[in-house]
Amino acid sequence: TGTRPPGAVATPSADVLVAGRTLGAGHRLAATDVTTSSWPLALVPVAALGPADDVVGRIVTGAVAAGEPITALRLLGDGLVQALAPGTTAVPIRLADADVGALLRPGDHIDLYAVPAGAAREPAPVRLLASRAVVMAVPEQPDGVVPEGSIVVVAVPDSATSGLVQAAYTGSIAATMAPP
């Protein structure tokens, strides 16, 4: 350990969890993905997680650089959901086209449409379910991606939730990218 010059004041610090390597959006955390680092208290982000927090198995909502603190808002779960605006719900949906899901990043705005079952064979009207839904997370797909499409977690007004759930079970959900 080093010594301080006489009269020097110790800087208060806190131990925080940081990414041990760069992590991609949708990555499921393993114990080897995080490490503990001592940070000056004034620089510790709000909602930063510490060594006592269990993050193994949690999913990262957006890319995290090596050495960056892990915060509750960067992981799927309570912290992310608590950050939702009043009147908003987080809804995991399966997009009809997995390739569209691969284009999305947390923070993107998308319009979501109900596509009736059988619309690929016969043209059928699509219905707008949610305009400018905010992408909260795009979890990594396991090896052998499910052919039906990719999972995306979106924040939508409470009023759009039941339509999304209904569309998920009676047809398909398609997305278009909306301007920021």
JSON list of C-alpha atoms in Angstrom, two decimals:
[
{"chain": "A", "resi": 1, "resn": "THR", "atom": "CA", "xyz": [0.00, 0.00, 0.00]},
{"chain": "A", "resi": 2, "resn": "GLY", "atom": "CA", "xyz": [1.11, 3.56, -0.63]},
{"chain": "A", "resi": 3, "resn": "THR", "atom": "CA", "xyz": [1.44, 6.29, 1.91]},
{"chain": "A", "resi": 4, "resn": "ARG", "atom": "CA", "xyz": [-0.16, 9.73, 1.76]},
{"chain": "A", "resi": 5, "resn": "PRO", "atom": "CA", "xyz": [1.78, 12.90, 2.22]},
{"chain": "A", "resi": 6, "resn": "PRO", "atom": "CA", "xyz": [1.20, 14.57, 5.59]},
{"chain": "A", "resi": 7, "resn": "GLY", "atom": "CA", "xyz": [-2.07, 16.55, 5.56]},
{"chain": "A", "resi": 8, "resn": "ALA", "atom": "CA", "xyz": [-3.51, 14.74, 2.49]},
{"chain": "A", "resi": 9, "resn": "VAL", "atom": "CA", "xyz": [-7.17, 13.79, 2.76]},
{"chain": "A", "resi": 10, "resn": "ALA", "atom": "CA", "xyz": [-8.28, 10.29, 1.83]},
{"chain": "A", "resi": 11, "resn": "THR", "atom": "CA", "xyz": [-10.76, 10.20, -1.04]},
{"chain": "A", "resi": 12, "resn": "PRO", "atom": "CA", "xyz": [-13.87, 8.23, -0.03]},
{"chain": "A", "resi": 13, "resn": "SER", "atom": "CA", "xyz": [-14.36, 5.22, -2.29]},
{"chain": "A", "resi": 14, "resn": "ALA", "atom": "CA", "xyz": [-16.73, 2.33, -2.84]},
{"chain": "A", "resi": 15, "resn": "ASP", "atom": "CA", "xyz": [-16.36, -1.13, -4.31]},
{"chain": "A", "resi": 16, "resn": "VAL", "atom": "CA", "xyz": [-18.48, -1.55, -7.46]},
{"chain": "A", "resi": 17, "resn": "LEU", "atom": "CA", "xyz": [-18.99, -4.35, -9.95]},
{"chain": "A", "resi": 18, "resn": "VAL", "atom": "CA", "xyz": [-17.44, -3.58, -13.34]},
{"chain": "A", "resi": 19, "resn": "ALA", "atom": "CA", "xyz": [-17.39, -5.48, -16.61]},
{"chain": "A", "resi": 20, "resn": "GLY", "atom": "CA", "xyz": [-14.25, -7.60, -16.81]},
{"chain": "A", "resi": 21, "resn": "ARG", "atom": "CA", "xyz": [-14.47, -7.45, -20.61]},
{"chain": "A", "resi": 22, "resn": "THR", "atom": "CA", "xyz": [-16.69, -5.80, -23.20]},
{"chain": "A", "resi": 23, "resn": "LEU", "atom": "CA", "xyz": [-20.18, -7.33, -23.05]},
{"chain": "A", "resi": 24, "resn": "GLY", "atom": "CA", "xyz": [-22.73, -7.23, -25.84]},
{"chain": "A", "resi": 25, "resn": "ALA", "atom": "CA", "xyz": [-26.41, -6.41, -25.47]},
{"chain": "A", "resi": 26, "resn": "GLY", "atom": "CA", "xyz": [-28.38, -9.48, -24.50]},
{"chain": "A", "resi": 27, "resn": "HIS", "atom": "CA", "xyz": [-25.38, -11.21, -22.91]},
{"chain": "A", "resi": 28, "resn": "ARG", "atom": "CA", "xyz": [-26.21, -13.43, -19.92]},
{"chain": "A", "resi": 29, "resn": "LEU", "atom": "CA", "xyz": [-23.69, -12.63, -17.17]},
{"chain": "A", "resi": 30, "resn": "ALA", "atom": "CA", "xyz": [-21.35, -15.29, -15.82]},
{"chain": "A", "resi": 31, "resn": "ALA", "atom": "CA", "xyz": [-19.18, -14.88, -12.72]},
{"chain": "A", "resi": 32, "resn": "THR", "atom": "CA", "xyz": [-16.14, -14.42, -14.98]},
{"chain": "A", "resi": 33, "resn": "ASP", "atom": "CA", "xyz": [-17.75, -11.41, -16.74]},
{"chain": "A", "resi": 34, "resn": "VAL", "atom": "CA", "xyz": [-17.54, -9.08, -13.73]},
{"chain": "A", "resi": 35, "resn": "THR", "atom": "CA", "xyz": [-14.94, -7.99, -11.26]},
{"chain": "A", "resi": 36, "resn": "THR", "atom": "CA", "xyz": [-14.85, -5.63, -8.28]},
{"chain": "A", "resi": 37, "resn": "SER", "atom": "CA", "xyz": [-13.12, -2.28, -8.51]},
{"chain": "A", "resi": 38, "resn": "SER", "atom": "CA", "xyz": [-12.70, 0.54, -6.01]},
{"chain": "A", "resi": 39, "resn": "TRP", "atom": "CA", "xyz": [-14.06, 3.82, -7.38]},
{"chain": "A", "resi": 40, "resn": "PRO", "atom": "CA", "xyz": [-14.02, 7.32, -5.91]},
{"chain": "A", "resi": 41, "resn": "LEU", "atom": "CA", "xyz": [-17.44, 7.78, -4.31]},
{"chain": "A", "resi": 42, "resn": "ALA", "atom": "CA", "xyz": [-18.09, 10.95, -6.34]},
{"chain": "A", "resi": 43, "resn": "LEU", "atom": "CA", "xyz": [-17.74, 8.94, -9.59]},
{"chain": "A", "resi": 44, "resn": "VAL", "atom": "CA", "xyz": [-19.89, 5.93, -8.66]},
{"chain": "A", "resi": 45, "resn": "PRO", "atom": "CA", "xyz": [-22.99, 5.96, -10.91]},
{"chain": "A", "resi": 46, "resn": "VAL", "atom": "CA", "xyz": [-26.45, 5.95, -9.39]},
{"chain": "A", "resi": 47, "resn": "ALA", "atom": "CA", "xyz": [-27.75, 2.37, -9.11]},
{"chain": "A", "resi": 48, "resn": "ALA", "atom": "CA", "xyz": [-24.21, 0.91, -9.38]},
{"chain": "A", "resi": 49, "resn": "LEU", "atom": "CA", "xyz": [-24.08, -2.65, -8.10]},
{"chain": "A", "resi": 50, "resn": "GLY", "atom": "CA", "xyz": [-21.58, -3.88, -5.55]},
{"chain": "A", "resi": 51, "resn": "PRO", "atom": "CA", "xyz": [-19.92, -7.16, -4.61]},
{"chain": "A", "resi": 52, "resn": "ALA", "atom": "CA", "xyz": [-22.96, -8.21, -2.52]},
{"chain": "A", "resi": 53, "resn": "ASP", "atom": "CA", "xyz": [-25.28, -8.04, -5.56]},
{"chain": "A", "resi": 54, "resn": "ASP", "atom": "CA", "xyz": [-25.88, -11.32, -7.38]},
{"chain": "A", "resi": 55, "resn": "VAL", "atom": "CA", "xyz": [-25.70, -10.63, -11.12]},
{"chain": "A", "resi": 56, "resn": "VAL", "atom": "CA", "xyz": [-24.85, -14.10, -12.43]},
{"chain": "A", "resi": 57, "resn": "GLY", "atom": "CA", "xyz": [-27.49, -15.13, -14.95]},
{"chain": "A", "resi": 58, "resn": "ARG", "atom": "CA", "xyz": [-28.87, -11.60, -15.41]},
{"chain": "A", "resi": 59, "resn": "ILE", "atom": "CA", "xyz": [-29.12, -10.23, -18.97]},
{"chain": "A", "resi": 60, "resn": "VAL", "atom": "CA", "xyz": [-27.34, -7.04, -20.08]},
{"chain": "A", "resi": 61, "resn": "THR", "atom": "CA", "xyz": [-29.72, -4.66, -21.88]},
{"chain": "A", "resi": 62, "resn": "GLY", "atom": "CA", "xyz": [-27.05, -2.76, -23.80]},
{"chain": "A", "resi": 63, "resn": "ALA", "atom": "CA", "xyz": [-23.34, -3.08, -24.52]},
{"chain": "A", "resi": 64, "resn": "VAL", "atom": "CA", "xyz": [-21.05, -2.51, -21.53]},
{"chain": "A", "resi": 65, "resn": "ALA", "atom": "CA", "xyz": [-17.39, -1.58, -22.05]},
{"chain": "A", "resi": 66, "resn": "ALA", "atom": "CA", "xyz": [-14.62, -3.36, -20.15]},
{"chain": "A", "resi": 67, "resn": "GLY", "atom": "CA", "xyz": [-14.14, -1.55, -16.82]},
{"chain": "A", "resi": 68, "resn": "GLU", "atom": "CA", "xyz": [-17.57, 0.12, -16.93]},
{"chain": "A", "resi": 69, "resn": "PRO", "atom": "CA", "xyz": [-19.67, -0.15, -13.74]},
{"chain": "A", "resi": 70, "resn": "ILE", "atom": "CA", "xyz": [-22.63, -2.52, -13.85]},
{"chain": "A", "resi": 71, "resn": "THR", "atom": "CA", "xyz": [-25.83, -0.74, -12.82]},
{"chain": "A", "resi": 72, "resn": "ALA", "atom": "CA", "xyz": [-29.32, -2.06, -12.08]},
{"chain": "A", "resi": 73, "resn": "LEU", "atom": "CA", "xyz": [-30.62, -0.11, -15.08]},
{"chain": "A", "resi": 74, "resn": "ARG", "atom": "CA", "xyz": [-28.32, -2.03, -17.46]},
{"chain": "A", "resi": 75, "resn": "LEU", "atom": "CA", "xyz": [-29.75, -5.42, -16.49]},
{"chain": "A", "resi": 76, "resn": "LEU", "atom": "CA", "xyz": [-33.15, -6.91, -17.20]},
{"chain": "A", "resi": 77, "resn": "GLY", "atom": "CA", "xyz": [-35.19, -7.13, -14.05]},
{"chain": "A", "resi": 78, "resn": "ASP", "atom": "CA", "xyz": [-36.45, -4.91, -11.28]},
{"chain": "A", "resi": 79, "resn": "GLY", "atom": "CA", "xyz": [-34.03, -2.02, -11.83]},
{"chain": "A", "resi": 80, "resn": "LEU", "atom": "CA", "xyz": [-34.94, -1.67, -15.48]},
{"chain": "A", "resi": 81, "resn": "VAL", "atom": "CA", "xyz": [-38.67, -2.04, -14.90]},
{"chain": "A", "resi": 82, "resn": "GLN", "atom": "CA", "xyz": [-38.60, 0.49, -12.04]},
{"chain": "A", "resi": 83, "resn": "ALA", "atom": "CA", "xyz": [-37.15, 3.03, -14.47]},
{"chain": "A", "resi": 84, "resn": "LEU", "atom": "CA", "xyz": [-40.27, 2.87, -16.67]},
{"chain": "A", "resi": 85, "resn": "ALA", "atom": "CA", "xyz": [-42.39, 5.98, -16.91]},
{"chain": "A", "resi": 86, "resn": "PRO", "atom": "CA", "xyz": [-45.79, 5.79, -15.20]},
{"chain": "A", "resi": 87, "resn": "GLY", "atom": "CA", "xyz": [-48.39, 4.28, -17.53]},
{"chain": "A", "resi": 88, "resn": "THR", "atom": "CA", "xyz": [-45.75, 2.21, -19.34]},
{"chain": "A", "resi": 89, "resn": "THR", "atom": "CA", "xyz": [-45.23, -1.56, -19.34]},
{"chain": "A", "resi": 90, "resn": "ALA", "atom": "CA", "xyz": [-42.23, -3.67, -20.36]},
{"chain": "A", "resi": 91, "resn": "VAL", "atom": "CA", "xyz": [-43.39, -6.41, -22.73]},
{"chain": "A", "resi": 92, "resn": "PRO", "atom": "CA", "xyz": [-41.26, -9.21, -24.17]},
{"chain": "A", "resi": 93, "resn": "ILE", "atom": "CA", "xyz": [-42.43, -9.93, -27.71]},
{"chain": "A", "resi": 94, "resn": "ARG", "atom": "CA", "xyz": [-41.34, -12.29, -30.46]},
{"chain": "A", "resi": 95, "resn": "LEU", "atom": "CA", "xyz": [-40.91, -10.49, -33.77]},
{"chain": "A", "resi": 96, "resn": "ALA", "atom": "CA", "xyz": [-41.97, -12.42, -36.86]},
{"chain": "A", "resi": 97, "resn": "ASP", "atom": "CA", "xyz": [-38.60, -11.82, -38.53]},
{"chain": "A", "resi": 98, "resn": "ALA", "atom": "CA", "xyz": [-35.46, -12.65, -36.54]},
{"chain": "A", "resi": 99, "resn": "ASP", "atom": "CA", "xyz": [-33.36, -10.53, -38.91]},
{"chain": "A", "resi": 100, "resn": "VAL", "atom": "CA", "xyz": [-35.31, -7.41, -37.88]},
{"chain": "A", "resi": 101, "resn": "GLY", "atom": "CA", "xyz": [-34.57, -8.15, -34.23]},
{"chain": "A", "resi": 102, "resn": "ALA", "atom": "CA", "xyz": [-30.85, -8.37, -35.03]},
{"chain": "A", "resi": 103, "resn": "LEU", "atom": "CA", "xyz": [-30.94, -4.76, -36.29]},
{"chain": "A", "resi": 104, "resn": "LEU", "atom": "CA", "xyz": [-32.37, -3.37, -33.05]},
{"chain": "A", "resi": 105, "resn": "ARG", "atom": "CA", "xyz": [-30.51, -1.86, -30.11]},
{"chain": "A", "resi": 106, "resn": "PRO", "atom": "CA", "xyz": [-31.75, -0.67, -26.70]},
{"chain": "A", "resi": 107, "resn": "GLY", "atom": "CA", "xyz": [-33.11, 2.86, -27.04]},
{"chain": "A", "resi": 108, "resn": "ASP", "atom": "CA", "xyz": [-34.36, 2.38, -30.61]},
{"chain": "A", "resi": 109, "resn": "HIS", "atom": "CA", "xyz": [-37.95, 3.40, -31.35]},
{"chain": "A", "resi": 110, "resn": "ILE", "atom": "CA", "xyz": [-40.08, 0.96, -33.32]},
{"chain": "A", "resi": 111, "resn": "ASP", "atom": "CA", "xyz": [-43.66, 0.74, -34.52]},
{"chain": "A", "resi": 112, "resn": "LEU", "atom": "CA", "xyz": [-45.29, -2.63, -33.83]},
{"chain": "A", "resi": 113, "resn": "TYR", "atom": "CA", "xyz": [-47.94, -4.19, -36.04]},
{"chain": "A", "resi": 114, "resn": "ALA", "atom": "CA", "xyz": [-50.24, -7.20, -35.72]},
{"chain": "A", "resi": 115, "resn": "VAL", "atom": "CA", "xyz": [-49.99, -9.44, -38.75]},
{"chain": "A", "resi": 116, "resn": "PRO", "atom": "CA", "xyz": [-52.93, -11.86, -38.95]},
{"chain": "A", "resi": 117, "resn": "ALA", "atom": "CA", "xyz": [-52.20, -15.58, -39.21]},
{"chain": "A", "resi": 118, "resn": "GLY", "atom": "CA", "xyz": [-52.03, -16.66, -42.85]},
{"chain": "A", "resi": 119, "resn": "ALA", "atom": "CA", "xyz": [-51.22, -13.14, -44.10]},
{"chain": "A", "resi": 120, "resn": "ALA", "atom": "CA", "xyz": [-48.22, -14.53, -46.02]},
{"chain": "A", "resi": 121, "resn": "ARG", "atom": "CA", "xyz": [-50.57, -16.61, -48.20]},
{"chain": "A", "resi": 122, "resn": "GLU", "atom": "CA", "xyz": [-53.38, -14.07, -48.59]},
{"chain": "A", "resi": 123, "resn": "PRO", "atom": "CA", "xyz": [-52.96, -10.33, -48.22]},
{"chain": "A", "resi": 124, "resn": "ALA", "atom": "CA", "xyz": [-54.59, -9.21, -44.99]},
{"chain": "A", "resi": 125, "resn": "PRO", "atom": "CA", "xyz": [-54.66, -5.83, -43.29]},
{"chain": "A", "resi": 126, "resn": "VAL", "atom": "CA", "xyz": [-52.10, -5.23, -40.58]},
{"chain": "A", "resi": 127, "resn": "ARG", "atom": "CA", "xyz": [-52.98, -3.23, -37.50]},
{"chain": "A", "resi": 128, "resn": "LEU", "atom": "CA", "xyz": [-50.75, -0.76, -35.64]},
{"chain": "A", "resi": 129, "resn": "LEU", "atom": "CA", "xyz": [-50.41, -1.95, -32.04]},
{"chain": "A", "resi": 130, "resn": "ALA", "atom": "CA", "xyz": [-47.90, 0.52, -30.64]},
{"chain": "A", "resi": 131, "resn": "SER", "atom": "CA", "xyz": [-46.24, 3.55, -32.11]},
{"chain": "A", "resi": 132, "resn": "ARG", "atom": "CA", "xyz": [-42.68, 4.49, -31.09]},
{"chain": "A", "resi": 133, "resn": "ALA", "atom": "CA", "xyz": [-42.24, 1.62, -28.63]},
{"chain": "A", "resi": 134, "resn": "VAL", "atom": "CA", "xyz": [-38.83, 1.87, -26.97]},
{"chain": "A", "resi": 135, "resn": "VAL", "atom": "CA", "xyz": [-36.55, -1.15, -27.28]},
{"chain": "A", "resi": 136, "resn": "MET", "atom": "CA", "xyz": [-35.33, -1.97, -23.77]},
{"chain": "A", "resi": 137, "resn": "ALA", "atom": "CA", "xyz": [-33.38, -5.14, -24.52]},
{"chain": "A", "resi": 138, "resn": "VAL", "atom": "CA", "xyz": [-32.56, -7.53, -27.32]},
{"chain": "A", "resi": 139, "resn": "PRO", "atom": "CA", "xyz": [-31.49, -10.75, -25.59]},
{"chain": "A", "resi": 140, "resn": "GLU", "atom": "CA", "xyz": [-28.93, -12.91, -27.34]},
{"chain": "A", "resi": 141, "resn": "GLN", "atom": "CA", "xyz": [-30.48, -15.86, -29.09]},
{"chain": "A", "resi": 142, "resn": "PRO", "atom": "CA", "xyz": [-29.13, -19.26, -28.09]},
{"chain": "A", "resi": 143, "resn": "ASP", "atom": "CA", "xyz": [-27.39, -21.36, -30.72]},
{"chain": "A", "resi": 144, "resn": "GLY", "atom": "CA", "xyz": [-29.94, -22.48, -33.28]},
{"chain": "A", "resi": 145, "resn": "VAL", "atom": "CA", "xyz": [-32.12, -19.37, -33.31]},
{"chain": "A", "resi": 146, "resn": "VAL", "atom": "CA", "xyz": [-35.81, -20.13, -33.06]},
{"chain": "A", "resi": 147, "resn": "PRO", "atom": "CA", "xyz": [-37.11, -19.85, -36.65]},
{"chain": "A", "resi": 148, "resn": "GLU", "atom": "CA", "xyz": [-40.25, -17.98, -35.55]},
{"chain": "A", "resi": 149, "resn": "GLY", "atom": "CA", "xyz": [-38.32, -14.79, -34.82]},
{"chain": "A", "resi": 150, "resn": "SER", "atom": "CA", "xyz": [-36.38, -12.97, -32.16]},
{"chain": "A", "resi": 151, "resn": "ILE", "atom": "CA", "xyz": [-37.36, -11.86, -28.66]},
{"chain": "A", "resi": 152, "resn": "VAL", "atom": "CA", "xyz": [-37.27, -8.11, -27.97]},
{"chain": "A", "resi": 153, "resn": "VAL", "atom": "CA", "xyz": [-38.29, -6.37, -24.74]},
{"chain": "A", "resi": 154, "resn": "VAL", "atom": "CA", "xyz": [-40.15, -3.13, -25.46]},
{"chain": "A", "resi": 155, "resn": "ALA", "atom": "CA", "xyz": [-41.65, -0.36, -23.34]},
{"chain": "A", "resi": 156, "resn": "VAL", "atom": "CA", "xyz": [-45.17, 0.49, -24.48]},
{"chain": "A", "resi": 157, "resn": "PRO", "atom": "CA", "xyz": [-48.11, 2.43, -23.07]},
{"chain": "A", "resi": 158, "resn": "ASP", "atom": "CA", "xyz": [-50.23, 0.28, -20.76]},
{"chain": "A", "resi": 159, "resn": "SER", "atom": "CA", "xyz": [-53.07, 0.60, -23.27]},
{"chain": "A", "resi": 160, "resn": "ALA", "atom": "CA", "xyz": [-51.05, -1.31, -25.91]},
{"chain": "A", "resi": 161, "resn": "THR", "atom": "CA", "xyz": [-50.14, -4.28, -23.70]},
{"chain": "A", "resi": 162, "resn": "SER", "atom": "CA", "xyz": [-53.24, -6.42, -24.24]},
{"chain": "A", "resi": 163, "resn": "GLY", "atom": "CA", "xyz": [-53.10, -5.93, -28.03]},
{"chain": "A", "resi": 164, "resn": "LEU", "atom": "CA", "xyz": [-49.47, -7.08, -28.09]},
{"chain": "A", "resi": 165, "resn": "VAL", "atom": "CA", "xyz": [-50.24, -10.16, -26.02]},
{"chain": "A", "resi": 166, "resn": "GLN", "atom": "CA", "xyz": [-53.24, -11.01, -28.20]},
{"chain": "A", "resi": 167, "resn": "ALA", "atom": "CA", "xyz": [-51.23, -10.57, -31.41]},
{"chain": "A", "resi": 168, "resn": "ALA", "atom": "CA", "xyz": [-48.46, -12.78, -30.04]},
{"chain": "A", "resi": 169, "resn": "TYR", "atom": "CA", "xyz": [-50.91, -15.67, -29.67]},
{"chain": "A", "resi": 170, "resn": "THR", "atom": "CA", "xyz": [-53.20, -15.17, -32.66]},
{"chain": "A", "resi": 171, "resn": "GLY", "atom": "CA", "xyz": [-50.81, -14.07, -35.39]},
{"chain": "A", "resi": 172, "resn": "SER", "atom": "CA", "xyz": [-47.42, -12.41, -35.63]},
{"chain": "A", "resi": 173, "resn": "ILE", "atom": "CA", "xyz": [-45.83, -9.13, -34.64]},
{"chain": "A", "resi": 174, "resn": "ALA", "atom": "CA", "xyz": [-43.85, -7.12, -37.17]},
{"chain": "A", "resi": 175, "resn": "ALA", "atom": "CA", "xyz": [-41.74, -4.02, -36.48]},
{"chain": "A", "resi": 176, "resn": "THR", "atom": "CA", "xyz": [-40.60, -1.01, -38.44]},
{"chain": "A", "resi": 177, "resn": "MET", "atom": "CA", "xyz": [-37.97, 1.42, -37.26]},
{"chain": "A", "resi": 178, "resn": "ALA", "atom": "CA", "xyz": [-39.27, 4.83, -36.24]},
{"chain": "A", "resi": 179, "resn": "PRO", "atom": "CA", "xyz": [-37.29, 8.08, -36.24]},
{"chain": "A", "resi": 180, "resn": "PRO", "atom": "CA", "xyz": [-35.70, 9.10, -32.93]}
]
